[in-house]
């Protein structure tokens, strides 16, 4: 049985970075490679946190974030994709938050789009 993500020889995986507005659904408050869950314009996504400064501030309690619903994060997200040649579409294989730019709770003053 063939792998559903068959690559052509002339077209390998690709990678891009996108600044995204994410709503935190499920953080991982441990130092490991488990993925956090977010709501994004693409629906529910899972991403590892690669921004060590952000992760250190969360895990140490230095970040002033009250855990509640509606935490909005503006972040740079690295997206890795592979071409599914059977359907001729790119499929996301991995997402990583490389830089957290800003954190806000829903309803706080300010505009995430102004940067």
PDB file of N, CA and C in Angstrom:
ATOM      1  N   UNK A   1       0.848  -1.185   0.000  1.00  0.00           N
ATOM      2  CA  UNK A   1       0.000   0.000   0.000  1.00  0.00           C
ATOM      3  C   UNK A   1       0.887   1.240   0.000  1.00  0.00           C
ATOM      4  N   UNK A   2       0.650   2.154  -0.904  1.00  0.00           N
ATOM      5  CA  UNK A   2       1.481   3.346  -1.054  1.00  0.00           C
ATOM      6  C   UNK A   2       1.156   4.366   0.027  1.00  0.00           C
ATOM      7  N   UNK A   3       2.172   5.128   0.411  1.00  0.00           N
ATOM      8  CA  UNK A   3       1.990   6.233   1.342  1.00  0.00           C
ATOM      9  C   UNK A   3       1.132   7.293   0.662  1.00  0.00           C
ATOM     10  N   UNK A   4       0.090   7.819   1.328  1.00  0.00           N
ATOM     11  CA  UNK A   4      -0.775   8.809   0.683  1.00  0.00           C
ATOM     12  C   UNK A   4      -0.060  10.126   0.380  1.00  0.00           C
ATOM     13  N   UNK A   5       1.074  10.379   0.998  1.00  0.00           N
ATOM     14  CA  UNK A   5       1.835  11.597   0.724  1.00  0.00           C
ATOM     15  C   UNK A   5       3.036  11.241  -0.144  1.00  0.00           C
ATOM     16  N   UNK A   6       2.800  10.905  -1.380  1.00  0.00           N
ATOM     17  CA  UNK A   6       3.882  10.561  -2.297  1.00  0.00           C
ATOM     18  C   UNK A   6       4.451  11.836  -2.894  1.00  0.00           C
ATOM     19  N   UNK A   7       5.758  11.972  -2.819  1.00  0.00           N
ATOM     20  CA  UNK A   7       6.426  13.152  -3.379  1.00  0.00           C
ATOM     21  C   UNK A   7       6.960  12.843  -4.759  1.00  0.00           C
ATOM     22  N   UNK A   8       6.876  13.830  -5.634  1.00  0.00           N
ATOM     23  CA  UNK A   8       7.538  13.677  -6.918  1.00  0.00           C
ATOM     24  C   UNK A   8       9.017  13.939  -6.694  1.00  0.00           C
ATOM     25  N   UNK A   9       9.854  13.411  -7.572  1.00  0.00           N
ATOM     26  CA  UNK A   9      11.299  13.575  -7.394  1.00  0.00           C
ATOM     27  C   UNK A   9      11.730  15.023  -7.498  1.00  0.00           C
ATOM     28  N   UNK A  10      11.033  15.824  -8.299  1.00  0.00           N
ATOM     29  CA  UNK A  10      11.450  17.208  -8.509  1.00  0.00           C
ATOM     30  C   UNK A  10      10.817  18.182  -7.521  1.00  0.00           C
ATOM     31  N   UNK A  11       9.971  17.699  -6.631  1.00  0.00           N
ATOM     32  CA  UNK A  11       9.296  18.610  -5.707  1.00  0.00           C
ATOM     33  C   UNK A  11       9.274  18.014  -4.305  1.00  0.00           C
ATOM     34  N   UNK A  12      10.135  18.534  -3.431  1.00  0.00           N
ATOM     35  CA  UNK A  12      10.216  18.024  -2.074  1.00  0.00           C
ATOM     36  C   UNK A  12       9.377  18.848  -1.122  1.00  0.00           C
ATOM     37  N   UNK A  13       9.600  18.655   0.169  1.00  0.00           N
ATOM     38  CA  UNK A  13       8.853  19.416   1.170  1.00  0.00           C
ATOM     39  C   UNK A  13       9.160  20.911   1.072  1.00  0.00           C
ATOM     40  N   UNK A  14       8.239  21.724   1.563  1.00  0.00           N
ATOM     41  CA  UNK A  14       8.476  23.172   1.600  1.00  0.00           C
ATOM     42  C   UNK A  14       8.141  23.683   2.992  1.00  0.00           C
ATOM     43  N   UNK A  15       8.646  24.883   3.269  1.00  0.00           N
ATOM     44  CA  UNK A  15       8.481  25.488   4.581  1.00  0.00           C
ATOM     45  C   UNK A  15       8.224  26.975   4.395  1.00  0.00           C
ATOM     46  N   UNK A  16       7.309  27.521   5.219  1.00  0.00           N
ATOM     47  CA  UNK A  16       7.023  28.952   5.175  1.00  0.00           C
ATOM     48  C   UNK A  16       6.712  29.410   6.585  1.00  0.00           C
ATOM     49  N   UNK A  17       6.802  30.719   6.812  1.00  0.00           N
ATOM     50  CA  UNK A  17       6.460  31.291   8.110  1.00  0.00           C
ATOM     51  C   UNK A  17       5.327  32.283   7.908  1.00  0.00           C
ATOM     52  N   UNK A  18       4.349  32.205   8.790  1.00  0.00           N
ATOM     53  CA  UNK A  18       3.175  33.064   8.700  1.00  0.00           C
ATOM     54  C   UNK A  18       2.897  33.661  10.076  1.00  0.00           C
ATOM     55  N   UNK A  19       2.610  34.964  10.122  1.00  0.00           N
ATOM     56  CA  UNK A  19       2.186  35.581  11.381  1.00  0.00           C
ATOM     57  C   UNK A  19       0.701  35.298  11.547  1.00  0.00           C
ATOM     58  N   UNK A  20       0.349  34.681  12.678  1.00  0.00           N
ATOM     59  CA  UNK A  20      -1.025  34.234  12.891  1.00  0.00           C
ATOM     60  C   UNK A  20      -1.582  34.734  14.216  1.00  0.00           C
ATOM     61  N   UNK A  21      -2.892  34.924  14.232  1.00  0.00           N
ATOM     62  CA  UNK A  21      -3.613  35.199  15.472  1.00  0.00           C
ATOM     63  C   UNK A  21      -4.184  33.867  15.934  1.00  0.00           C
ATOM     64  N   UNK A  22      -3.789  33.450  17.131  1.00  0.00           N
ATOM     65  CA  UNK A  22      -4.163  32.148  17.674  1.00  0.00           C
ATOM     66  C   UNK A  22      -4.921  32.336  18.982  1.00  0.00           C
ATOM     67  N   UNK A  23      -5.951  31.560  19.190  1.00  0.00           N
ATOM     68  CA  UNK A  23      -6.639  31.523  20.482  1.00  0.00           C
ATOM     69  C   UNK A  23      -6.195  30.253  21.178  1.00  0.00           C
ATOM     70  N   UNK A  24      -5.648  30.411  22.376  1.00  0.00           N
ATOM     71  CA  UNK A  24      -5.132  29.268  23.127  1.00  0.00           C
ATOM     72  C   UNK A  24      -6.277  28.388  23.609  1.00  0.00           C
ATOM     73  N   UNK A  25      -6.204  27.115  23.292  1.00  0.00           N
ATOM     74  CA  UNK A  25      -7.191  26.145  23.760  1.00  0.00           C
ATOM     75  C   UNK A  25      -6.589  25.275  24.854  1.00  0.00           C
ATOM     76  N   UNK A  26      -5.366  24.777  24.601  1.00  0.00           N
ATOM     77  CA  UNK A  26      -4.767  23.838  25.538  1.00  0.00           C
ATOM     78  C   UNK A  26      -3.246  24.003  25.565  1.00  0.00           C
ATOM     79  N   UNK A  27      -2.714  24.644  26.626  1.00  0.00           N
ATOM     80  CA  UNK A  27      -1.256  24.760  26.734  1.00  0.00           C
ATOM     81  C   UNK A  27      -0.658  23.480  27.308  1.00  0.00           C
ATOM     82  N   UNK A  28       0.634  23.307  27.098  1.00  0.00           N
ATOM     83  CA  UNK A  28       1.369  22.204  27.713  1.00  0.00           C
ATOM     84  C   UNK A  28       2.352  22.856  28.684  1.00  0.00           C
ATOM     85  N   UNK A  29       2.064  22.741  29.964  1.00  0.00           N
ATOM     86  CA  UNK A  29       2.869  23.424  30.968  1.00  0.00           C
ATOM     87  C   UNK A  29       3.967  22.522  31.515  1.00  0.00           C
ATOM     88  N   UNK A  30       4.672  21.903  30.589  1.00  0.00           N
ATOM     89  CA  UNK A  30       5.822  21.066  30.900  1.00  0.00           C
ATOM     90  C   UNK A  30       6.877  21.321  29.847  1.00  0.00           C
ATOM     91  N   UNK A  31       8.135  21.064  30.205  1.00  0.00           N
ATOM     92  CA  UNK A  31       9.225  21.229  29.245  1.00  0.00           C
ATOM     93  C   UNK A  31       9.376  19.924  28.457  1.00  0.00           C
ATOM     94  N   UNK A  32       8.641  19.853  27.351  1.00  0.00           N
ATOM     95  CA  UNK A  32       8.710  18.675  26.493  1.00  0.00           C
ATOM     96  C   UNK A  32       8.314  19.081  25.079  1.00  0.00           C
ATOM     97  N   UNK A  33       8.199  18.133  24.197  1.00  0.00           N
ATOM     98  CA  UNK A  33       7.886  18.414  22.789  1.00  0.00           C
ATOM     99  C   UNK A  33       6.396  18.278  22.469  1.00  0.00           C
ATOM    100  N   UNK A  34       5.557  18.130  23.492  1.00  0.00           N
ATOM    101  CA  UNK A  34       4.120  18.012  23.226  1.00  0.00           C
ATOM    102  C   UNK A  34       3.595  19.293  22.592  1.00  0.00           C
ATOM    103  N   UNK A  35       2.612  19.135  21.734  1.00  0.00           N
ATOM    104  CA  UNK A  35       2.080  20.272  20.989  1.00  0.00           C
ATOM    105  C   UNK A  35       0.951  20.956  21.754  1.00  0.00           C
ATOM    106  N   UNK A  36       0.927  22.289  21.643  1.00  0.00           N
ATOM    107  CA  UNK A  36      -0.157  23.082  22.195  1.00  0.00           C
ATOM    108  C   UNK A  36      -1.292  23.079  21.181  1.00  0.00           C
ATOM    109  N   UNK A  37      -2.521  23.285  21.658  1.00  0.00           N
ATOM    110  CA  UNK A  37      -3.676  23.325  20.766  1.00  0.00           C
ATOM    111  C   UNK A  37      -4.209  24.756  20.707  1.00  0.00           C
ATOM    112  N   UNK A  38      -4.481  25.218  19.482  1.00  0.00           N
ATOM    113  CA  UNK A  38      -4.954  26.579  19.237  1.00  0.00           C
ATOM    114  C   UNK A  38      -6.131  26.563  18.271  1.00  0.00           C
ATOM    115  N   UNK A  39      -6.920  27.629  18.316  1.00  0.00           N
ATOM    116  CA  UNK A  39      -7.912  27.893  17.288  1.00  0.00           C
ATOM    117  C   UNK A  39      -7.322  28.981  16.402  1.00  0.00           C
ATOM    118  N   UNK A  40      -7.355  28.769  15.093  1.00  0.00           N
ATOM    119  CA  UNK A  40      -6.786  29.728  14.145  1.00  0.00           C
ATOM    120  C   UNK A  40      -7.749  29.915  12.988  1.00  0.00           C
ATOM    121  N   UNK A  41      -7.349  30.725  12.018  1.00  0.00           N
ATOM    122  CA  UNK A  41      -8.161  30.909  10.814  1.00  0.00           C
ATOM    123  C   UNK A  41      -8.296  29.600  10.039  1.00  0.00           C
ATOM    124  N   UNK A  42      -7.405  28.646  10.298  1.00  0.00           N
ATOM    125  CA  UNK A  42      -7.437  27.342   9.642  1.00  0.00           C
ATOM    126  C   UNK A  42      -8.199  26.291  10.459  1.00  0.00           C
ATOM    127  N   UNK A  43      -8.844  26.714  11.538  1.00  0.00           N
ATOM    128  CA  UNK A  43      -9.528  25.779  12.436  1.00  0.00           C
ATOM    129  C   UNK A  43      -8.628  25.433  13.610  1.00  0.00           C
ATOM    130  N   UNK A  44      -8.859  24.288  14.227  1.00  0.00           N
ATOM    131  CA  UNK A  44      -8.024  23.859  15.354  1.00  0.00           C
ATOM    132  C   UNK A  44      -6.712  23.324  14.799  1.00  0.00           C
ATOM    133  N   UNK A  45      -5.612  23.846  15.348  1.00  0.00           N
ATOM    134  CA  UNK A  45      -4.286  23.403  14.931  1.00  0.00           C
ATOM    135  C   UNK A  45      -3.482  23.009  16.166  1.00  0.00           C
ATOM    136  N   UNK A  46      -2.441  22.233  15.938  1.00  0.00           N
ATOM    137  CA  UNK A  46      -1.512  21.812  16.987  1.00  0.00           C
ATOM    138  C   UNK A  46      -0.126  22.308  16.599  1.00  0.00           C
ATOM    139  N   UNK A  47       0.598  22.888  17.564  1.00  0.00           N
ATOM    140  CA  UNK A  47       1.923  23.424  17.264  1.00  0.00           C
ATOM    141  C   UNK A  47       2.836  23.291  18.474  1.00  0.00           C
ATOM    142  N   UNK A  48       4.093  22.977  18.200  1.00  0.00           N
ATOM    143  CA  UNK A  48       5.117  22.993  19.244  1.00  0.00           C
ATOM    144  C   UNK A  48       5.551  24.432  19.474  1.00  0.00           C
ATOM    145  N   UNK A  49       5.962  24.736  20.694  1.00  0.00           N
ATOM    146  CA  UNK A  49       6.459  26.076  21.024  1.00  0.00           C
ATOM    147  C   UNK A  49       7.976  26.035  20.964  1.00  0.00           C
ATOM    148  N   UNK A  50       8.552  26.759  19.997  1.00  0.00           N
ATOM    149  CA  UNK A  50      10.003  26.815  19.827  1.00  0.00           C
ATOM    150  C   UNK A  50      10.592  28.123  20.349  1.00  0.00           C
ATOM    151  N   UNK A  51       9.739  29.055  20.785  1.00  0.00           N
ATOM    152  CA  UNK A  51      10.186  30.333  21.350  1.00  0.00           C
ATOM    153  C   UNK A  51      10.566  30.075  22.815  1.00  0.00           C
ATOM    154  N   UNK A  52      11.858  29.849  23.061  1.00  0.00           N
ATOM    155  CA  UNK A  52      12.320  29.464  24.397  1.00  0.00           C
ATOM    156  C   UNK A  52      12.097  30.560  25.437  1.00  0.00           C
ATOM    157  N   UNK A  53      12.246  31.821  25.057  1.00  0.00           N
ATOM    158  CA  UNK A  53      12.024  32.920  26.011  1.00  0.00           C
ATOM    159  C   UNK A  53      10.572  32.926  26.479  1.00  0.00           C
ATOM    160  N   UNK A  54       9.638  32.767  25.549  1.00  0.00           N
ATOM    161  CA  UNK A  54       8.220  32.707  25.903  1.00  0.00           C
ATOM    162  C   UNK A  54       7.945  31.496  26.783  1.00  0.00           C
ATOM    163  N   UNK A  55       8.449  30.349  26.379  1.00  0.00           N
ATOM    164  CA  UNK A  55       8.231  29.122  27.137  1.00  0.00           C
ATOM    165  C   UNK A  55       8.809  29.227  28.544  1.00  0.00           C
ATOM    166  N   UNK A  56      10.010  29.774  28.673  1.00  0.00           N
ATOM    167  CA  UNK A  56      10.629  29.949  29.991  1.00  0.00           C
ATOM    168  C   UNK A  56       9.781  30.860  30.880  1.00  0.00           C
ATOM    169  N   UNK A  57       9.242  31.955  30.310  1.00  0.00           N
ATOM    170  CA  UNK A  57       8.446  32.883  31.113  1.00  0.00           C
ATOM    171  C   UNK A  57       7.124  32.253  31.550  1.00  0.00           C
ATOM    172  N   UNK A  58       6.539  31.422  30.708  1.00  0.00           N
ATOM    173  CA  UNK A  58       5.291  30.733  31.073  1.00  0.00           C
ATOM    174  C   UNK A  58       5.556  29.696  32.163  1.00  0.00           C
ATOM    175  N   UNK A  59       6.574  28.857  31.958  1.00  0.00           N
ATOM    176  CA  UNK A  59       6.835  27.761  32.890  1.00  0.00           C
ATOM    177  C   UNK A  59       7.355  28.242  34.242  1.00  0.00           C
ATOM    178  N   UNK A  60       8.024  29.395  34.262  1.00  0.00           N
ATOM    179  CA  UNK A  60       8.544  29.917  35.520  1.00  0.00           C
ATOM    180  C   UNK A  60       7.520  30.773  36.271  1.00  0.00           C
ATOM    181  N   UNK A  61       6.414  31.114  35.615  1.00  0.00           N
ATOM    182  CA  UNK A  61       5.404  31.960  36.248  1.00  0.00           C
ATOM    183  C   UNK A  61       5.678  33.444  36.101  1.00  0.00           C
ATOM    184  N   UNK A  62       6.734  33.824  35.370  1.00  0.00           N
ATOM    185  CA  UNK A  62       7.054  35.244  35.191  1.00  0.00           C
ATOM    186  C   UNK A  62       6.061  35.940  34.258  1.00  0.00           C
ATOM    187  N   UNK A  63       5.507  35.209  33.317  1.00  0.00           N
ATOM    188  CA  UNK A  63       4.527  35.802  32.398  1.00  0.00           C
ATOM    189  C   UNK A  63       3.252  36.094  33.180  1.00  0.00           C
ATOM    190  N   UNK A  64       2.727  37.281  33.008  1.00  0.00           N
ATOM    191  CA  UNK A  64       1.530  37.689  33.731  1.00  0.00           C
ATOM    192  C   UNK A  64       0.293  37.304  32.918  1.00  0.00           C
ATOM    193  N   UNK A  65       0.007  35.994  32.869  1.00  0.00           N
ATOM    194  CA  UNK A  65      -1.126  35.491  32.101  1.00  0.00           C
ATOM    195  C   UNK A  65      -2.031  34.717  33.048  1.00  0.00           C
ATOM    196  N   UNK A  66      -3.277  35.165  33.152  1.00  0.00           N
ATOM    197  CA  UNK A  66      -4.258  34.437  33.935  1.00  0.00           C
ATOM    198  C   UNK A  66      -4.849  33.364  33.039  1.00  0.00           C
ATOM    199  N   UNK A  67      -4.763  32.122  33.467  1.00  0.00           N
ATOM    200  CA  UNK A  67      -5.300  31.037  32.654  1.00  0.00           C
ATOM    201  C   UNK A  67      -6.825  31.115  32.677  1.00  0.00           C
ATOM    202  N   UNK A  68      -7.370  31.448  31.514  1.00  0.00           N
ATOM    203  CA  UNK A  68      -8.811  31.538  31.339  1.00  0.00           C
ATOM    204  C   UNK A  68      -9.105  31.419  29.855  1.00  0.00           C
ATOM    205  N   UNK A  69     -10.353  31.364  29.490  1.00  0.00           N
ATOM    206  CA  UNK A  69     -10.690  31.268  28.069  1.00  0.00           C
ATOM    207  C   UNK A  69     -10.437  32.606  27.389  1.00  0.00           C
ATOM    208  N   UNK A  70     -10.161  32.546  26.092  1.00  0.00           N
ATOM    209  CA  UNK A  70     -10.007  33.760  25.309  1.00  0.00           C
ATOM    210  C   UNK A  70      -8.622  34.367  25.309  1.00  0.00           C
ATOM    211  N   UNK A  71      -7.581  33.584  25.578  1.00  0.00           N
ATOM    212  CA  UNK A  71      -6.215  34.107  25.500  1.00  0.00           C
ATOM    213  C   UNK A  71      -5.813  34.109  24.028  1.00  0.00           C
ATOM    214  N   UNK A  72      -5.491  35.297  23.529  1.00  0.00           N
ATOM    215  CA  UNK A  72      -5.135  35.491  22.124  1.00  0.00           C
ATOM    216  C   UNK A  72      -3.623  35.691  22.026  1.00  0.00           C
ATOM    217  N   UNK A  73      -3.011  34.985  21.088  1.00  0.00           N
ATOM    218  CA  UNK A  73      -1.563  35.077  20.890  1.00  0.00           C
ATOM    219  C   UNK A  73      -1.296  35.456  19.438  1.00  0.00           C
ATOM    220  N   UNK A  74      -0.508  36.494  19.257  1.00  0.00           N
ATOM    221  CA  UNK A  74      -0.013  36.860  17.931  1.00  0.00           C
ATOM    222  C   UNK A  74       1.368  36.240  17.820  1.00  0.00           C
ATOM    223  N   UNK A  75       1.567  35.373  16.837  1.00  0.00           N
ATOM    224  CA  UNK A  75       2.815  34.604  16.780  1.00  0.00           C
ATOM    225  C   UNK A  75       3.248  34.340  15.350  1.00  0.00           C
ATOM    226  N   UNK A  76       4.554  34.157  15.197  1.00  0.00           N
ATOM    227  CA  UNK A  76       5.106  33.686  13.927  1.00  0.00           C
ATOM    228  C   UNK A  76       5.089  32.165  13.981  1.00  0.00           C
ATOM    229  N   UNK A  77       4.443  31.560  12.984  1.00  0.00           N
ATOM    230  CA  UNK A  77       4.278  30.116  12.947  1.00  0.00           C
ATOM    231  C   UNK A  77       4.983  29.564  11.710  1.00  0.00           C
ATOM    232  N   UNK A  78       5.913  28.662  11.943  1.00  0.00           N
ATOM    233  CA  UNK A  78       6.596  27.958  10.862  1.00  0.00           C
ATOM    234  C   UNK A  78       5.696  26.798  10.444  1.00  0.00           C
ATOM    235  N   UNK A  79       5.415  26.724   9.142  1.00  0.00           N
ATOM    236  CA  UNK A  79       4.521  25.703   8.614  1.00  0.00           C
ATOM    237  C   UNK A  79       5.298  24.842   7.624  1.00  0.00           C
ATOM    238  N   UNK A  80       5.340  23.539   7.877  1.00  0.00           N
ATOM    239  CA  UNK A  80       6.015  22.597   6.972  1.00  0.00           C
ATOM    240  C   UNK A  80       4.943  21.825   6.213  1.00  0.00           C
ATOM    241  N   UNK A  81       5.164  21.669   4.901  1.00  0.00           N
ATOM    242  CA  UNK A  81       4.178  21.022   4.046  1.00  0.00           C
ATOM    243  C   UNK A  81       4.844  20.022   3.105  1.00  0.00           C
ATOM    244  N   UNK A  82       4.061  19.032   2.691  1.00  0.00           N
ATOM    245  CA  UNK A  82       4.493  18.079   1.671  1.00  0.00           C
ATOM    246  C   UNK A  82       3.412  18.022   0.604  1.00  0.00           C
ATOM    247  N   UNK A  83       3.818  17.772  -0.611  1.00  0.00           N
ATOM    248  CA  UNK A  83       2.878  17.681  -1.731  1.00  0.00           C
ATOM    249  C   UNK A  83       2.274  16.287  -1.797  1.00  0.00           C
ATOM    250  N   UNK A  84       0.955  16.218  -1.778  1.00  0.00           N
ATOM    251  CA  UNK A  84       0.235  14.965  -1.998  1.00  0.00           C
ATOM    252  C   UNK A  84      -0.031  14.895  -3.492  1.00  0.00           C
ATOM    253  N   UNK A  85       0.778  14.107  -4.191  1.00  0.00           N
ATOM    254  CA  UNK A  85       0.689  14.069  -5.653  1.00  0.00           C
ATOM    255  C   UNK A  85      -0.578  13.371  -6.132  1.00  0.00           C
ATOM    256  N   UNK A  86      -1.175  12.554  -5.279  1.00  0.00           N
ATOM    257  CA  UNK A  86      -2.407  11.880  -5.695  1.00  0.00           C
ATOM    258  C   UNK A  86      -3.568  12.861  -5.809  1.00  0.00           C
ATOM    259  N   UNK A  87      -3.528  13.939  -5.007  1.00  0.00           N
ATOM    260  CA  UNK A  87      -4.595  14.950  -5.042  1.00  0.00           C
ATOM    261  C   UNK A  87      -4.097  16.296  -5.559  1.00  0.00           C
ATOM    262  N   UNK A  88      -2.788  16.384  -5.806  1.00  0.00           N
ATOM    263  CA  UNK A  88      -2.150  17.612  -6.278  1.00  0.00           C
ATOM    264  C   UNK A  88      -2.406  18.798  -5.339  1.00  0.00           C
ATOM    265  N   UNK A  89      -2.235  18.558  -4.029  1.00  0.00           N
ATOM    266  CA  UNK A  89      -2.392  19.615  -3.023  1.00  0.00           C
ATOM    267  C   UNK A  89      -1.239  19.526  -2.028  1.00  0.00           C
ATOM    268  N   UNK A  90      -0.950  20.660  -1.386  1.00  0.00           N
ATOM    269  CA  UNK A  90       0.038  20.694  -0.315  1.00  0.00           C
ATOM    270  C   UNK A  90      -0.668  20.382   0.996  1.00  0.00           C
ATOM    271  N   UNK A  91      -0.055  19.511   1.808  1.00  0.00           N
ATOM    272  CA  UNK A  91      -0.624  19.085   3.073  1.00  0.00           C
ATOM    273  C   UNK A  91       0.315  19.515   4.202  1.00  0.00           C
ATOM    274  N   UNK A  92      -0.239  20.181   5.223  1.00  0.00           N
ATOM    275  CA  UNK A  92       0.559  20.606   6.379  1.00  0.00           C
ATOM    276  C   UNK A  92       0.962  19.368   7.171  1.00  0.00           C
ATOM    277  N   UNK A  93       2.269  19.240   7.424  1.00  0.00           N
ATOM    278  CA  UNK A  93       2.771  18.103   8.193  1.00  0.00           C
ATOM    279  C   UNK A  93       3.241  18.495   9.588  1.00  0.00           C
ATOM    280  N   UNK A  94       3.522  19.798   9.782  1.00  0.00           N
ATOM    281  CA  UNK A  94       4.033  20.243  11.086  1.00  0.00           C
ATOM    282  C   UNK A  94       3.866  21.749  11.201  1.00  0.00           C
ATOM    283  N   UNK A  95       3.563  22.205  12.438  1.00  0.00           N
ATOM    284  CA  UNK A  95       3.525  23.642  12.743  1.00  0.00           C
ATOM    285  C   UNK A  95       4.343  23.875  14.007  1.00  0.00           C
ATOM    286  N   UNK A  96       5.118  24.969  14.017  1.00  0.00           N
ATOM    287  CA  UNK A  96       5.917  25.354  15.179  1.00  0.00           C
ATOM    288  C   UNK A  96       5.783  26.851  15.409  1.00  0.00           C
ATOM    289  N   UNK A  97       5.487  27.237  16.646  1.00  0.00           N
ATOM    290  CA  UNK A  97       5.470  28.650  17.007  1.00  0.00           C
ATOM    291  C   UNK A  97       6.923  29.046  17.258  1.00  0.00           C
ATOM    292  N   UNK A  98       7.473  29.875  16.361  1.00  0.00           N
ATOM    293  CA  UNK A  98       8.880  30.249  16.486  1.00  0.00           C
ATOM    294  C   UNK A  98       9.075  31.538  17.277  1.00  0.00           C
ATOM    295  N   UNK A  99       8.056  32.403  17.308  1.00  0.00           N
ATOM    296  CA  UNK A  99       8.165  33.670  18.037  1.00  0.00           C
ATOM    297  C   UNK A  99       6.784  34.133  18.481  1.00  0.00           C
ATOM    298  N   UNK A 100       6.605  34.341  19.772  1.00  0.00           N
ATOM    299  CA  UNK A 100       5.373  34.925  20.282  1.00  0.00           C
ATOM    300  C   UNK A 100       5.588  36.431  20.320  1.00  0.00           C
ATOM    301  N   UNK A 101       4.770  37.145  19.557  1.00  0.00           N
ATOM    302  CA  UNK A 101       4.913  38.596  19.423  1.00  0.00           C
ATOM    303  C   UNK A 101       4.128  39.329  20.501  1.00  0.00           C
ATOM    304  N   UNK A 102       2.915  38.840  20.784  1.00  0.00           N
ATOM    305  CA  UNK A 102       2.054  39.520  21.751  1.00  0.00           C
ATOM    306  C   UNK A 102       1.034  38.542  22.308  1.00  0.00           C
ATOM    307  N   UNK A 103       0.625  38.793  23.572  1.00  0.00           N
ATOM    308  CA  UNK A 103      -0.406  37.986  24.220  1.00  0.00           C
ATOM    309  C   UNK A 103      -1.452  38.935  24.777  1.00  0.00           C
ATOM    310  N   UNK A 104      -2.718  38.612  24.535  1.00  0.00           N
ATOM    311  CA  UNK A 104      -3.820  39.419  25.061  1.00  0.00           C
ATOM    312  C   UNK A 104      -4.949  38.495  25.489  1.00  0.00           C
ATOM    313  N   UNK A 105      -5.719  38.958  26.450  1.00  0.00           N
ATOM    314  CA  UNK A 105      -6.957  38.256  26.795  1.00  0.00           C
ATOM    315  C   UNK A 105      -8.067  38.868  25.963  1.00  0.00           C
ATOM    316  N   UNK A 106      -9.028  38.070  25.572  1.00  0.00           N
ATOM    317  CA  UNK A 106     -10.158  38.554  24.787  1.00  0.00           C
ATOM    318  C   UNK A 106     -10.808  39.727  25.498  1.00  0.00           C
ATOM    319  N   UNK A 107     -11.082  40.795  24.762  1.00  0.00           N
ATOM    320  CA  UNK A 107     -11.737  41.953  25.344  1.00  0.00           C
ATOM    321  C   UNK A 107     -10.789  42.993  25.901  1.00  0.00           C
ATOM    322  N   UNK A 108      -9.478  42.716  25.953  1.00  0.00           N
ATOM    323  CA  UNK A 108      -8.524  43.725  26.415  1.00  0.00           C
ATOM    324  C   UNK A 108      -8.388  44.813  25.372  1.00  0.00           C
ATOM    325  N   UNK A 109      -8.072  46.009  25.829  1.00  0.00           N
ATOM    326  CA  UNK A 109      -7.857  47.128  24.911  1.00  0.00           C
ATOM    327  C   UNK A 109      -6.637  46.854  24.051  1.00  0.00           C
ATOM    328  N   UNK A 110      -6.639  47.407  22.866  1.00  0.00           N
ATOM    329  CA  UNK A 110      -5.504  47.226  21.959  1.00  0.00           C
ATOM    330  C   UNK A 110      -5.939  46.511  20.701  1.00  0.00           C
ATOM    331  N   UNK A 111      -5.075  46.541  19.731  1.00  0.00           N
ATOM    332  CA  UNK A 111      -5.403  45.981  18.437  1.00  0.00           C
ATOM    333  C   UNK A 111      -4.255  45.132  17.943  1.00  0.00           C
ATOM    334  N   UNK A 112      -4.467  43.835  17.839  1.00  0.00           N
ATOM    335  CA  UNK A 112      -3.412  42.937  17.374  1.00  0.00           C
ATOM    336  C   UNK A 112      -3.012  43.215  15.926  1.00  0.00           C
ATOM    337  N   UNK A 113      -3.897  43.860  15.155  1.00  0.00           N
ATOM    338  CA  UNK A 113      -3.611  44.107  13.746  1.00  0.00           C
ATOM    339  C   UNK A 113      -2.761  45.356  13.532  1.00  0.00           C
ATOM    340  N   UNK A 114      -2.513  46.135  14.557  1.00  0.00           N
ATOM    341  CA  UNK A 114      -1.836  47.412  14.375  1.00  0.00           C
ATOM    342  C   UNK A 114      -0.329  47.288  14.205  1.00  0.00           C
ATOM    343  N   UNK A 115       0.212  46.095  14.392  1.00  0.00           N
ATOM    344  CA  UNK A 115       1.675  45.954  14.292  1.00  0.00           C
ATOM    345  C   UNK A 115       2.119  45.568  12.919  1.00  0.00           C
TER     346      UNK A 115
END
